[in-house]
Coordinates of C-alpha atoms in Angstrom, one line a residue:
M5 CA -16.1 12.9 7.6
P6 CA -19.5 13.9 6.4
I7 CA -20.0 10.7 4.3
I8 CA -19.2 8.5 7.3
E9 CA -21.6 10.5 9.4
Y10 CA -24.3 10.3 6.7
L11 CA -23.9 6.5 6.3
D12 CA -24.0 6.0 10.0
E13 CA -27.1 8.2 10.4
T14 CA -29.0 6.6 7.5
R15 CA -28.2 2.9 8.0
S16 CA -29.3 0.8 10.9
S17 CA -26.5 -1.7 10.7
E18 CA -24.0 -2.4 13.4
P19 CA -21.4 -1.3 14.4
R20 CA -22.6 2.3 14.8
L21 CA -19.6 4.5 13.9
L22 CA -20.9 7.3 16.0
P23 CA -21.7 6.3 19.6
A24 CA -25.2 6.9 20.9
D25 CA -23.9 8.7 24.0
S26 CA -23.4 12.4 23.1
Y27 CA -20.2 12.7 25.2
H28 CA -18.6 9.7 23.5
R29 CA -19.9 10.8 20.1
C30 CA -18.2 14.1 20.6
K31 CA -14.9 12.4 21.6
A32 CA -15.1 10.1 18.6
R33 CA -15.6 13.0 16.2
S34 CA -12.9 15.0 18.0
I35 CA -10.3 12.2 17.3
A36 CA -11.4 11.9 13.7
E37 CA -11.2 15.7 13.2
I38 CA -7.9 16.0 14.9
I39 CA -6.5 13.6 12.4
N40 CA -8.4 15.1 9.5
S41 CA -7.2 18.6 10.2
G42 CA -3.9 17.9 12.0
M43 CA -2.3 15.3 9.7
Q44 CA -4.1 15.2 6.4
P45 CA -3.3 18.7 5.2
Y46 CA 0.5 17.9 5.4
Q47 CA 0.1 14.5 3.8
K48 CA -1.6 16.0 0.8
I49 CA 1.2 18.5 0.1
V50 CA 4.3 16.4 0.9
K51 CA 5.8 16.5 -2.6
R52 CA 5.4 20.3 -2.8
L53 CA 6.9 20.8 0.7
G54 CA 9.9 18.8 -0.4
K55 CA 10.4 20.9 -3.5
E56 CA 9.9 24.2 -1.7
L57 CA 11.6 23.6 1.6
G58 CA 14.0 20.7 1.0
E59 CA 13.7 17.2 2.3
E60 CA 15.1 17.9 5.8
E61 CA 12.8 20.8 6.5
K62 CA 9.8 18.9 5.0
N63 CA 10.5 15.9 7.3
K64 CA 10.8 18.2 10.4
R65 CA 7.5 19.8 9.7
L66 CA 5.8 16.5 9.0
E67 CA 7.2 15.0 12.2
M68 CA 6.1 18.1 14.2
S69 CA 2.6 17.9 12.8
T70 CA 2.3 14.2 13.4
K71 CA 3.6 14.3 17.0
K72 CA 1.3 17.1 17.8
T73 CA -1.7 15.2 16.5
L74 CA -0.7 12.0 18.3
K75 CA -0.2 13.8 21.6
A76 CA -3.7 15.3 21.3
I77 CA -5.2 11.8 20.5
E78 CA -3.3 10.2 23.3
A79 CA -4.8 12.6 25.8
I80 CA -8.3 11.8 24.7
L81 CA -7.7 8.0 24.6
A82 CA -6.4 8.2 28.2
E83 CA -10.0 8.9 29.3
T84 CA -12.0 7.1 26.5
S85 CA -10.3 4.0 25.3
G86 CA -11.3 0.5 26.1
I87 CA -10.6 -2.1 23.5
Y88 CA -10.8 0.6 20.8
C89 CA -10.7 4.4 20.8
I90 CA -14.1 4.9 22.4
G91 CA -14.8 2.0 24.7
D92 CA -15.2 -1.4 23.2
G93 CA -16.9 -0.7 19.9
I94 CA -15.4 0.5 16.6
T95 CA -16.1 4.2 15.9
I96 CA -15.2 6.8 13.4
A97 CA -12.2 7.5 15.6
D98 CA -10.8 4.0 14.9
I99 CA -11.4 4.4 11.1
F100 CA -9.3 7.5 11.1
L101 CA -6.7 6.2 13.5
V102 CA -5.6 3.2 11.3
P103 CA -4.3 5.2 8.4
A104 CA -2.9 7.9 10.6
I105 CA -0.7 5.4 12.4
Y106 CA 0.3 3.8 9.1
T107 CA 1.6 7.2 8.1
A108 CA 3.3 7.8 11.5
R109 CA 5.1 4.4 11.0
L110 CA 6.2 5.4 7.5
Q111 CA 7.7 8.6 9.1
K112 CA 9.4 6.4 11.7
I113 CA 7.7 8.2 14.6
N114 CA 8.5 6.5 17.9
L115 CA 5.0 5.3 18.9
N116 CA 6.2 4.1 22.4
E117 CA 5.5 7.7 23.6
Y118 CA 1.8 7.0 23.0
P119 CA 0.9 3.9 25.0
N120 CA -2.9 4.3 24.6
I121 CA -2.6 4.7 20.9
L122 CA -0.4 1.6 20.8
K123 CA -2.9 -0.4 22.8
V124 CA -5.7 0.5 20.5
I125 CA -3.8 0.2 17.2
D126 CA -2.4 -3.2 18.2
R127 CA -6.0 -4.5 18.5
L128 CA -7.2 -2.7 15.4
D129 CA -4.3 -4.2 13.4
Q130 CA -5.6 -7.7 14.2
L131 CA -9.0 -7.2 12.7
P132 CA -9.6 -9.0 9.4
E133 CA -11.1 -5.9 7.9
V134 CA -7.9 -3.9 8.7
I135 CA -5.6 -6.6 7.5
R136 CA -7.6 -7.0 4.2
T137 CA -7.6 -3.2 3.5
H138 CA -4.0 -2.6 4.5
P139 CA -2.1 -0.8 1.7
K140 CA 0.5 -3.6 1.4
N141 CA -2.4 -6.0 0.6
Q142 CA -3.7 -3.9 -2.4
V143 CA -3.0 -4.9 -6.0
D144 CA -1.4 -1.5 -6.8
F145 CA 0.8 -1.4 -3.7
Q146 CA 4.4 -0.2 -4.4
P147 CA 6.9 -0.3 -1.6
N148 CA 8.9 2.9 -1.1

């Protein structure tokens, strides 16, 4: 997160990844940090969890962590979303949301329980930048 904040603060280009309004900036950072601390730690230790706990227990823990994260994001989006996570401009929250939802889909999480997330991610998934940077569009992509 610090590099994104640094780039946003030291470049004058648009879009601004941190909203000018302090309340919305706080909400954008909150979504990014919820993903950063709620999902990423488990994603980094998936192989070790499988070895230590077995696949079934690993999957249960990953699902629990992902659903808890999505529930928290859904609650924030209920009050802040417009076209994207925070109103109608792309923010740090959207940048973090795209890979988080990619992971949730890999885990086969039912996203219908999170209508605000679905509304935002459906719009984000249509952006040329998101399409171009999707894992399946990378030269080293290997399907599971």
